[in-house]
XYZ file of C-alpha atoms in Angstrom:
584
model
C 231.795 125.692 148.011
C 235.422 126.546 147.218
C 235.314 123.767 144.258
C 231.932 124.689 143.624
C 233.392 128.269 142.190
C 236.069 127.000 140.349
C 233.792 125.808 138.418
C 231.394 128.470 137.925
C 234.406 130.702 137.041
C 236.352 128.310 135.156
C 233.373 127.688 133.118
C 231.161 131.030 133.131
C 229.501 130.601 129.909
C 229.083 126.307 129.444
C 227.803 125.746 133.508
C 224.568 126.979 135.282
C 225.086 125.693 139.215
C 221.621 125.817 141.035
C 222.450 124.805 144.298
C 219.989 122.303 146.882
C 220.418 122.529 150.405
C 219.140 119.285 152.138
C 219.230 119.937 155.753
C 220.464 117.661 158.440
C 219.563 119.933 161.322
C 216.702 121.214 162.189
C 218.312 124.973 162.508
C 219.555 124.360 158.808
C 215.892 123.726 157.869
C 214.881 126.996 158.943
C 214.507 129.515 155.507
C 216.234 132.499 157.159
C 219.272 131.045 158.753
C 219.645 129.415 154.997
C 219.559 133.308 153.922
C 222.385 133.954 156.674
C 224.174 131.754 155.128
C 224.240 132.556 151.785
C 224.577 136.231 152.482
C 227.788 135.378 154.630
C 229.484 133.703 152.024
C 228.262 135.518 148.708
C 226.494 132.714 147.106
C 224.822 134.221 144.198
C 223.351 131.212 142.474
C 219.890 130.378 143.324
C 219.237 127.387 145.513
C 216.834 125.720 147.119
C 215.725 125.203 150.290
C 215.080 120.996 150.297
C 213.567 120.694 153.313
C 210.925 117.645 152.842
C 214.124 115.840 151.126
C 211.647 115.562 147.894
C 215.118 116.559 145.723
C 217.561 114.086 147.788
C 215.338 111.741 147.411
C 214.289 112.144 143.978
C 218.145 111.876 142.877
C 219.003 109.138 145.016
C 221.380 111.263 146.685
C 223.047 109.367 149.662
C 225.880 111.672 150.927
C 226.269 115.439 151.716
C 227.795 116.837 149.304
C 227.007 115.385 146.422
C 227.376 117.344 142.661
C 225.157 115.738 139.710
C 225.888 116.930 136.292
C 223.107 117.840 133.439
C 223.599 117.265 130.151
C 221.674 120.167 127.355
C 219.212 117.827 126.810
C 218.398 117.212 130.592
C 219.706 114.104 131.507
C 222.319 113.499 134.423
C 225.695 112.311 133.120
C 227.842 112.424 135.932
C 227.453 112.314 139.616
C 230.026 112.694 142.081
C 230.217 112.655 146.499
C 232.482 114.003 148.444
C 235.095 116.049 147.892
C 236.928 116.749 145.019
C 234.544 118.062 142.632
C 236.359 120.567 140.582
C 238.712 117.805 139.876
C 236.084 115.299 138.913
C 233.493 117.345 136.792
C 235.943 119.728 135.256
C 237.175 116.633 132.427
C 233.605 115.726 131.610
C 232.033 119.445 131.093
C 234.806 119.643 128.609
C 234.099 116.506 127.137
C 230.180 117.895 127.202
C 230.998 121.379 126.029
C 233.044 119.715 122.623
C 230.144 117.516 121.894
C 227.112 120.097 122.225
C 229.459 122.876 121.021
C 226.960 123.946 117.570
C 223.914 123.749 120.234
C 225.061 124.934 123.367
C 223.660 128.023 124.925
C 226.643 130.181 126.001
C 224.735 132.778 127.268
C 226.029 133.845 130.506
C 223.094 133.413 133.306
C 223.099 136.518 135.652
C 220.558 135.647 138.980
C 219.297 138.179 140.362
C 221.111 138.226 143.940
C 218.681 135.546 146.178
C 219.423 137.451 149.829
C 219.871 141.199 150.438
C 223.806 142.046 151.204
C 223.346 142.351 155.323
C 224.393 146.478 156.402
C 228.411 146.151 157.697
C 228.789 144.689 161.166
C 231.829 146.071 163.318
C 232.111 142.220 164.053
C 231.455 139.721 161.353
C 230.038 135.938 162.187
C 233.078 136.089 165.228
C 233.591 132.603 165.796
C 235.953 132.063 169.097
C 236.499 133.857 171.898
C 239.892 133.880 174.766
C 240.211 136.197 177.637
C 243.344 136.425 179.322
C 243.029 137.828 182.464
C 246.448 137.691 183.432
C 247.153 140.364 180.679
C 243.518 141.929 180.944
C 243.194 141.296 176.762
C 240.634 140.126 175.257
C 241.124 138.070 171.827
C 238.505 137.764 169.112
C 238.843 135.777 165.649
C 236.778 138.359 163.464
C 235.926 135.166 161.292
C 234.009 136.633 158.280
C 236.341 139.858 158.499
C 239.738 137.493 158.618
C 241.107 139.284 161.073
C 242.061 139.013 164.855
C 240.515 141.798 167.094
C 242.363 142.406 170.938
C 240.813 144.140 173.192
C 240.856 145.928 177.026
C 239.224 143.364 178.929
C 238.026 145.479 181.498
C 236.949 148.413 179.202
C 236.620 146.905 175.587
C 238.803 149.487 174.556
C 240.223 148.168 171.129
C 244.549 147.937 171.766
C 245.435 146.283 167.988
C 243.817 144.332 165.089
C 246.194 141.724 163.780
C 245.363 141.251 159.559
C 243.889 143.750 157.104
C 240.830 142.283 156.959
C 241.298 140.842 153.468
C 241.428 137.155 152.898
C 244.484 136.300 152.411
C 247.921 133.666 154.042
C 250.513 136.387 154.360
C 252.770 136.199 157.053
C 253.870 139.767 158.573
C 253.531 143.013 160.953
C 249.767 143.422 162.080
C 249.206 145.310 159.476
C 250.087 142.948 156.075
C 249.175 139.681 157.338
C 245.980 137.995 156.253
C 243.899 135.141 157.408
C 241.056 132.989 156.069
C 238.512 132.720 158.453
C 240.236 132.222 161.075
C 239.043 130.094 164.271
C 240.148 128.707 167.515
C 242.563 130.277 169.704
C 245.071 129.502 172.319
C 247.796 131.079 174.055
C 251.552 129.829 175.149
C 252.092 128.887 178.738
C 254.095 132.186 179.069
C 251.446 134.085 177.139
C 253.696 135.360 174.829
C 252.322 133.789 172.009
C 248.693 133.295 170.284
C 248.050 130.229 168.212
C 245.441 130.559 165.522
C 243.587 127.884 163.789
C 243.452 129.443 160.607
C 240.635 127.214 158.814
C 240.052 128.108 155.094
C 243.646 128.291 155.014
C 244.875 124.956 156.230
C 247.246 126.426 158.480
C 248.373 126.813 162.035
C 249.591 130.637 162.618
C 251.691 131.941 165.621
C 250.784 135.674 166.526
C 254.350 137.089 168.726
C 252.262 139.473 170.990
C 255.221 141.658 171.839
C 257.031 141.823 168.338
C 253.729 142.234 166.677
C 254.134 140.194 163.745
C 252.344 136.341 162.482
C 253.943 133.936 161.318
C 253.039 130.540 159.536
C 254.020 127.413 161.831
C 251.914 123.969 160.659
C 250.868 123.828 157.441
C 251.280 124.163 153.593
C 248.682 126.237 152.663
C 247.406 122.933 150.627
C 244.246 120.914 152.384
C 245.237 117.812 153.106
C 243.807 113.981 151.982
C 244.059 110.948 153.992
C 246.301 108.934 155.214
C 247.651 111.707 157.166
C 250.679 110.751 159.028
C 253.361 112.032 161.538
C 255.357 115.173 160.210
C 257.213 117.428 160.238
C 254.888 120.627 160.766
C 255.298 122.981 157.797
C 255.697 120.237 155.374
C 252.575 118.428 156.557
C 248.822 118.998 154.809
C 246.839 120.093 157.332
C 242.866 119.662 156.631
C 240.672 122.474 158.484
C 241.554 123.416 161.702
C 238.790 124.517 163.857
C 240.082 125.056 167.442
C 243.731 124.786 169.271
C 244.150 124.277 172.821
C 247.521 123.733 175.347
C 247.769 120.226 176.716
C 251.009 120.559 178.581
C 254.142 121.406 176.499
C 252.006 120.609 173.342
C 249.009 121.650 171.587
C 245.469 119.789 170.127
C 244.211 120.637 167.268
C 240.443 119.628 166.436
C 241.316 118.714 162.123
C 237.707 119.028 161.503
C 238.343 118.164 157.750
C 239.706 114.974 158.568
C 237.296 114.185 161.223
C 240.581 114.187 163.559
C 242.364 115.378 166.306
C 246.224 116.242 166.178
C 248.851 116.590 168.131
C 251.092 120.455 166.860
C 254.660 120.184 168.896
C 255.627 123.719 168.449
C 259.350 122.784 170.024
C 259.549 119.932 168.093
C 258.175 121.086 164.678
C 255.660 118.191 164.615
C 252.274 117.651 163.782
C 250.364 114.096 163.791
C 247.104 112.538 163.861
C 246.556 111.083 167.581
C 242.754 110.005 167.303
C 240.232 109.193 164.455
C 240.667 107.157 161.904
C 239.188 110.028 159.472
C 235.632 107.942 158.871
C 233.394 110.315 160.135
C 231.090 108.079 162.889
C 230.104 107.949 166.807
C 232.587 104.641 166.862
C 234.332 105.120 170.569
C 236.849 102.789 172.415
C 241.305 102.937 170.891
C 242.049 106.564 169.597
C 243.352 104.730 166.651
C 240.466 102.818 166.023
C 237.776 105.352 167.046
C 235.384 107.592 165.177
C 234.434 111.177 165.118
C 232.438 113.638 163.671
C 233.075 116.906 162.445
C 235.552 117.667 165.758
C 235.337 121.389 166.410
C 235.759 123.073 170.228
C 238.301 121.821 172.205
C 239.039 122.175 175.861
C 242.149 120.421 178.277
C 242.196 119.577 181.782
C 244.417 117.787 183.919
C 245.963 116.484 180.674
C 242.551 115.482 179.196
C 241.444 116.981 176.073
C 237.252 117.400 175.712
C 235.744 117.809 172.176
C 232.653 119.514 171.189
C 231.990 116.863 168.337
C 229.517 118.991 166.252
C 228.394 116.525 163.450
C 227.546 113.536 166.364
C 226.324 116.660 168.666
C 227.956 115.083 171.239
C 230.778 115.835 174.112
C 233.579 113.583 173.239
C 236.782 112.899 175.599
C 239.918 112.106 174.074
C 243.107 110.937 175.211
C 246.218 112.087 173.533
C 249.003 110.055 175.249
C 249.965 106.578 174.954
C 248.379 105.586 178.899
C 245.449 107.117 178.369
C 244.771 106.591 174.550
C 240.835 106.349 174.141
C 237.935 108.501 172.976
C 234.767 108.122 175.175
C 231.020 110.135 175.108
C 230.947 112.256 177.864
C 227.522 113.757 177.040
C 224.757 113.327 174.419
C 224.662 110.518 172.196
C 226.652 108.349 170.221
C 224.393 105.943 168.800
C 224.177 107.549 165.148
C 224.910 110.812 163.333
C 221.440 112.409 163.454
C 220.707 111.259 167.246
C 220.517 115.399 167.777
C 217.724 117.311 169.985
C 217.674 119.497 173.502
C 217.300 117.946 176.359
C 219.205 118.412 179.755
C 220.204 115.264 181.514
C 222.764 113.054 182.907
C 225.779 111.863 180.411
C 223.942 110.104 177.656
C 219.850 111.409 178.657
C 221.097 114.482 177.225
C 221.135 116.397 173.689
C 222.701 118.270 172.167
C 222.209 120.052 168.420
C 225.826 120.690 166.928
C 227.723 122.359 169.606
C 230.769 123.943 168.127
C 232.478 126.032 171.339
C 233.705 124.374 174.792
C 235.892 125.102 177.876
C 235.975 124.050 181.458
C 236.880 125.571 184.556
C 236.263 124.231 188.280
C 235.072 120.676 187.099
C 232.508 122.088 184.889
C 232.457 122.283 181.203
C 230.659 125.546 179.394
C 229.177 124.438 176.306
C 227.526 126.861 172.882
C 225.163 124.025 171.637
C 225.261 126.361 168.678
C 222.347 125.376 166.815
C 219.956 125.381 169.854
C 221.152 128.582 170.463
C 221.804 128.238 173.987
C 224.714 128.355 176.471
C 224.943 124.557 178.993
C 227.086 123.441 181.245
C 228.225 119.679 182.086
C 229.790 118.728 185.552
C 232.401 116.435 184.886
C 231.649 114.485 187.970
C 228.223 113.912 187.509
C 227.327 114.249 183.875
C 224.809 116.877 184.230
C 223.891 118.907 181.578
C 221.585 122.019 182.109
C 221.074 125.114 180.323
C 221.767 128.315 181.435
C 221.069 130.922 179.237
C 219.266 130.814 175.967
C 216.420 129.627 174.420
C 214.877 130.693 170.953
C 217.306 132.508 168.357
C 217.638 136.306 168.960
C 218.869 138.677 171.100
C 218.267 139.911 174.735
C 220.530 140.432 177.777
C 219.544 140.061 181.199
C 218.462 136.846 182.860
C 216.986 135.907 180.298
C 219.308 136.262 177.437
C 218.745 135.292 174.247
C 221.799 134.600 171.710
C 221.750 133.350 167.787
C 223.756 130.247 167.196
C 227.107 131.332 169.314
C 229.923 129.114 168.120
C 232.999 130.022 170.277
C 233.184 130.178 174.520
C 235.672 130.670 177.369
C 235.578 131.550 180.986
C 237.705 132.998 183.273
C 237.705 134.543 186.549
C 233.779 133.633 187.088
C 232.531 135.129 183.222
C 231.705 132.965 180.101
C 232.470 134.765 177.275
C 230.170 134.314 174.274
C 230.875 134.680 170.624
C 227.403 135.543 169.555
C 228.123 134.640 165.700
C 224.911 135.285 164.436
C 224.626 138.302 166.627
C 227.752 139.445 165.642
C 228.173 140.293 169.138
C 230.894 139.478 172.201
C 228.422 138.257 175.379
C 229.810 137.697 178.812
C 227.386 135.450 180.954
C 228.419 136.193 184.973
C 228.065 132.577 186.772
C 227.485 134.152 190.065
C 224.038 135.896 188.648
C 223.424 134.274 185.425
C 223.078 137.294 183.791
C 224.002 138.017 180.513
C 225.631 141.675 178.941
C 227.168 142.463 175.786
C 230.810 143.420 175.467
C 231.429 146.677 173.957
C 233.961 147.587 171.633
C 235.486 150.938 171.557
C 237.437 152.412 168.888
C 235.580 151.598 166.008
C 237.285 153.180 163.620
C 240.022 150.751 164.266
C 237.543 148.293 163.069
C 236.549 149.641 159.748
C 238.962 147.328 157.767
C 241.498 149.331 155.772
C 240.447 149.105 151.780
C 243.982 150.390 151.203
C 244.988 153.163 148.745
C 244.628 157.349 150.126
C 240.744 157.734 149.101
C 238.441 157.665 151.651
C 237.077 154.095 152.356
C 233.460 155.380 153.074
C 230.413 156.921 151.687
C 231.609 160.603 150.856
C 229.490 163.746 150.379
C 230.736 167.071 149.201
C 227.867 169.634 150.215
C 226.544 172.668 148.433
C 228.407 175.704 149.465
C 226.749 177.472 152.612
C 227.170 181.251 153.432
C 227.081 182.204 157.283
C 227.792 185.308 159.097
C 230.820 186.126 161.766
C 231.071 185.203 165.095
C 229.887 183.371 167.641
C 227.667 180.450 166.216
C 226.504 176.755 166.383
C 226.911 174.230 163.821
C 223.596 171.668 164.076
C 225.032 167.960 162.788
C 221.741 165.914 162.181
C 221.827 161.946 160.720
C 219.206 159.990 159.935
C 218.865 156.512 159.688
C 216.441 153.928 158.265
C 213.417 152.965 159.648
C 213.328 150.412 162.245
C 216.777 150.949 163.041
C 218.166 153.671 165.898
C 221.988 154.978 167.229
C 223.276 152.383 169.240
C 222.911 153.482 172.898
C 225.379 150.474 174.362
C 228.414 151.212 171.637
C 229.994 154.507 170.821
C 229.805 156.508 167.640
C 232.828 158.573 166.812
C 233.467 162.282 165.661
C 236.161 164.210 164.320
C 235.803 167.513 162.678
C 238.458 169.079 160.815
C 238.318 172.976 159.656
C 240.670 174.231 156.665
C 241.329 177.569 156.017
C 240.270 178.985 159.453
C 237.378 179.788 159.095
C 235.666 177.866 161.952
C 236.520 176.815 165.491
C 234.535 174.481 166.950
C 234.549 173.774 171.239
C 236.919 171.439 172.182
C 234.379 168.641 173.102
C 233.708 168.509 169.502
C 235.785 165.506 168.731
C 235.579 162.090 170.122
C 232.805 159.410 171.198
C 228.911 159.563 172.066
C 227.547 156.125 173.142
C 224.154 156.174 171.759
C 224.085 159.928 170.643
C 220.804 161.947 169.821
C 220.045 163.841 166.670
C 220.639 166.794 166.095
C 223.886 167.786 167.566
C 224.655 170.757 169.020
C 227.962 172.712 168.899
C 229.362 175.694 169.817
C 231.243 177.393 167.045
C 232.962 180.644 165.797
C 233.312 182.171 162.705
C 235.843 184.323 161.151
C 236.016 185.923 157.773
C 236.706 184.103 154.790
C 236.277 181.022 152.933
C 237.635 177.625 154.052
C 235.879 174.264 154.408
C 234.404 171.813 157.493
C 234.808 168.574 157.458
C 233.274 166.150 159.245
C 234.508 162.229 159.608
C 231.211 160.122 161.595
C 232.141 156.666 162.256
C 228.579 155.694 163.668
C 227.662 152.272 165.421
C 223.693 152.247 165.237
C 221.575 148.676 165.095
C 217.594 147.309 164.754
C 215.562 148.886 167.594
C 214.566 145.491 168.694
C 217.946 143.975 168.637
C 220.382 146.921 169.894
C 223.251 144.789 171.094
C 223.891 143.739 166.954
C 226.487 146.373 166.107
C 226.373 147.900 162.622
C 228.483 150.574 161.375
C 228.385 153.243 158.583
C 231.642 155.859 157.518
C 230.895 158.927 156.404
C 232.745 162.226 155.439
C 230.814 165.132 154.537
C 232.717 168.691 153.248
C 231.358 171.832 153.396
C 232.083 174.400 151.764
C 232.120 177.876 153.576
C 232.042 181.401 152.745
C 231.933 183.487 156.261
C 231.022 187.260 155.648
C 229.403 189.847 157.525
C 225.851 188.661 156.808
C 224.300 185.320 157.193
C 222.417 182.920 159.412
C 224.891 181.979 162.684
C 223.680 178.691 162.482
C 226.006 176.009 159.768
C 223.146 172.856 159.328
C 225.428 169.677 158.296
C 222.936 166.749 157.411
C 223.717 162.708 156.406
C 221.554 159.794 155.818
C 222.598 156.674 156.871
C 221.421 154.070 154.073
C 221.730 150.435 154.395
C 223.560 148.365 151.447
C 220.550 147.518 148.831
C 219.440 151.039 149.045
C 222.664 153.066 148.679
């Protein structure tokens, strides 16, 4: 997609990109997880939704993805698979663009956008999850708002967010550095340190948790092409890291761009290639002879590194060291690519539709089978796979909990914690009941990434000028919101009021958090003489009535002006209507 807008920006007025989305999945076939898609990463061209393969097949198309280039006169020039694209295509368009230069339409083509912009989440498509019980913190890669969220782990208070919240590769304090969707997460044996697959950026980033800053430590920045060899770590190409966990005094690293895993010495300043040979298969047997697939969620044990291998939606084991240097299934299948379904069963009986999140403790191994939509589990002994929670895409706690393609798990202490992507939503399954709840953040103004700059980052409305009479008096705050949506009544909203010129004092409990508050509010107030003006700051948390747990957010500051005199109603009405993004 990255090449793909080079090109549309490099050439705005010669291209038109219509894109076709041939799905391998069955989830992927589905029209409104498409629209997800799209919507998460701003693709305003239209495409289409191939679902029959009529277009694939058509075009002879063989490999995902594939580009094919149109000439003005509608006949394909150029086709190219794989990666690479910008490189390949740029050359010929402006061999194309010379030739048809008198009759070429340079008329820039503006689409109208194909899916809605979704209302702001306080968590965006999280991707991973790590609780660390020993420090009571909860960590949570904020993919889609590049960012890394910790929290209270017993309360959900919000302690820090580590990155602004802009894409970016700065290294820093919490507050400059940037990520790029970043992923998996692990911590140092002491705990002193959180390593961050940083994906878009190619990069491997160490957060100091007591100095506070981030700091770059595998990578170049540049994705990488194979051969990939041993190196050292900052002057090696890395190719999309998704996940990062300890084996001993070293670290794995599922390369999911080179259909890899690698070995990151962080004493050493090393990084290498220790299985795959980069063909992307379900080949098993010598790590350097085997195949995977798309190698996302990675969990360690006793040594022994497991892989949630998301493009053979299988569970993969893979040695790392030289006595135990192999890659096996451990559950689903590995007899092609598209071998994908749900089933429960024993080792290879069972399917799986690309899982993207594993971790283990006490012999068994949690699994997100991420496209299914449910949460398994695998005992290592035996091979069984059964699902625990989950079953159609939505959202529902309780026993029977629902969740919407979670990508990123790990349990401690007896809880599997969920991230809910498509829910935009923490979950915490207890294994003693089975029973699912949401995780709630508090402190969501620390959420509300910083757009930089001294103006107000939210909607603000300057009221007409209200007259109201001394003394003791109420001020009424009333929001609205639209229809089929409601205050959230598991998160809290937050309040602060702010009076200049004196002429109002409001009762201390005023300021501060409501979970699920009820409009209109009512506060006690007093009045004095003069003119001066109330301000109100609303960070609210509110979410669909059917699907309450999805947290959405909306900023608001409203000023009032106020005249207080002798005469007038006792009673200050401050109204605000919360408008989701299409409509503001």
């Amino acid at each position: 997609m990255a090449e793909i807008e080079r090109l549309e920006s490099e050439y705005a007025d010669e291209l038109v990109v219509v894109g076709v989305h041939s799905p391998k999945f069955s989830r992927e076939a589905d029209t409104g997880s498409l629209s997800q898609f799209l919507s998460r990463y701003e693709v305003d061209h239209p495409t289409v939704n191939d679902v029959a393969f009529e277009t694939w097949t058509a075009w002879d198309v063989s490999a995902w993805p594939t580009a094919v280039l149109i000439d003005p006169t509608g006949n394909i020039v150029a086709r190219h698979a794989g990666l690479g694209t910008a490189e390949a295509m740029g050359p010929i368009i402006d061999d194309l663009a010379g030739q048809y230069d008198d009759g070429l339409d340079r008329t820039i083509r503006v689409f109208p956008t194909p899916v809605a912009a979704p209302p702001p989440t306080v968590l965006s498509f999280p991707e991973a999850v790590l609780a660390d019980p020993a420090a009571n913190r909860l960590f949570i890669a904020d993919t889609n708002h590049h960012r890394i969220v910790v929290a209270d782990l017993t309360t959900g208070d919000v302690e820090t967010v580590i990155g602004t919240g802009t894409a970016g590769r700065d290294d820093g304090a919490y507050d400059d550095v940037t990520f790029d969707e970043p992923a998996g997460m692990a911590l140092s044996p002491d705990g002193g340190t959180l390593y961050v697959a940083d994906r878009n950026n190619h990069l491997l980033r160490a957060v100091d948790l007591e100095r506070a800053t981030v700091v770059t430590v595998a990578g170049t920045g540049n994705r990488g092409t194979l051969p990939a060899e041993r190196g050292a770590a900052l002057r090696t190409d890395l190719n999309t890291p998704a996940d990062i966990t300890s084996v001993g005094d070293v670290f794995a690293v599922s390369m999911a761009g080179f259909n890899q895993v690698w070995v990151f010495d962080p004493v050493g300043g090393t990084v290498e290639p220790v299985a795959g040979t980069g063909r992307q298969g379900v080949v098993n047997g010598a790590t350097e002879e085997a195949e995977l697939a798309g190698p996302a969620g990675l969990a360690s044990v006793d040594g022994r590194v497991y892989l949630a291998d998301s493009q053979s939606s299988a569970i993969r084991y893979v040695g790392i060291d030289a006595t135990d240097a192999t890659v096996d299934l451990v559950a689903g299948s590995d007899l092609n690519l598209f071998d994908f379904g749900d089933e429960d069963g024993i080792g290879a009986a069972a399917r799986f539709q690309r899982p993207l999140g594993i971790d283990i403790e006490d012999g068994m191994a949690w699994i997100a089978d991420t496209y299914n939509s449910k949460i398994k589990r695998l005992n290592l002994v035996s091979g069984q796979v059964t699902t625990v929670a989950g079953s159609v895409a939505g959202w529902k706690d309780g026993i029977d909990a629902l969740f919407a393609e979670p990508a990123g798990i790990d349990v401690a202490a007896g809880k599997v914690y969920v991230a809910d992507t498509g829910n935009h939503s923490i979950r915490v399954l207890d294994v003693s009941t089975a029973e699912t709840s949401t995780f709630i953040l508090k402190g969501i103004e620390r959420l509300v990434p910083d757009e930089g700059g001294d103006e107000f980052a939210g909607t603000l409305i300057s009221a007409d000028p209200v007259v109201v009479g001394a003394g003791p008096g109420r001020v009424v705050l009333d929001v609205g919101f639209p229809d089929g949506y409601k205050a959230n009544d598991l998160a809290p909203s937050n309040f602060v009021w702010t009076s200049e010129g004196g002429v109002v004092a409001l009762a201390p409990t005023a300021d501060g958090e409501i979970v699920g508050p009820t409009f209109p509010i009512e506060i006690e107030a007093t009045f004095a003489p003069g003119s001066g003006t109330l301000r109100a700051d609303l960070w609210l948390v509110f979410c669909e009535t059917t699907a309450q747990s999805i947290c959405l957010f909306d900023r608001a500051r409203i000023e009032v002006p106020i005249e207080v005199s002798g005469q007038g109603a006792s009673t200050l009405e401050v109204a605000y209507e919360v408008l989701l993004p299409e409509v503001r």
